[in-house]
């Protein structure tokens, strides 16, 4: 069992009034949804390709934001961590843990370059 580095719930009006829980572990990101019927999804961190943050006006008013994770995972290629508090700090934490996970597995990502670019 890996250590939980961060956890939060999806928030409504700034309050954790949701049955969606997010957890960041040392090696994976987990999302659990549901009350009676549960659905759990894991994304291995070494598969994360990009992390993006969005803070629409409605979320900004309540001090929350959304983080988008783009990965090479087949089942969860694009994943949104919606309406969490301190999104900037969480985004930075995810980025650091992703880099550590990739280094531990010796995973490198290649940049795709456009052949039409002139130098």
C-alpha angles and dihedrals in degrees: 000000000000125000119264108236098180138002136177142153128243106265133223115201088349094304126109094243097142141096091225115101126186125202131184113204129182091262108020147024117234131198121189121190133183144042107228099009111041129206120189126189128186129196117194106230095224087066095058111114102177141002123208133181127212126183111183118194094259092055092041090059089059097041095250136116144181127248120203119207119199114196143166089238111127097219099039108027093152120027132176124210095202131207102349128157121250094018094172093055092044092050091053091047091051091049093052094046091047091054091049091048091050092048091049091053093038091237119163126189120214122220116233110228125201111238091209094067114109121212 
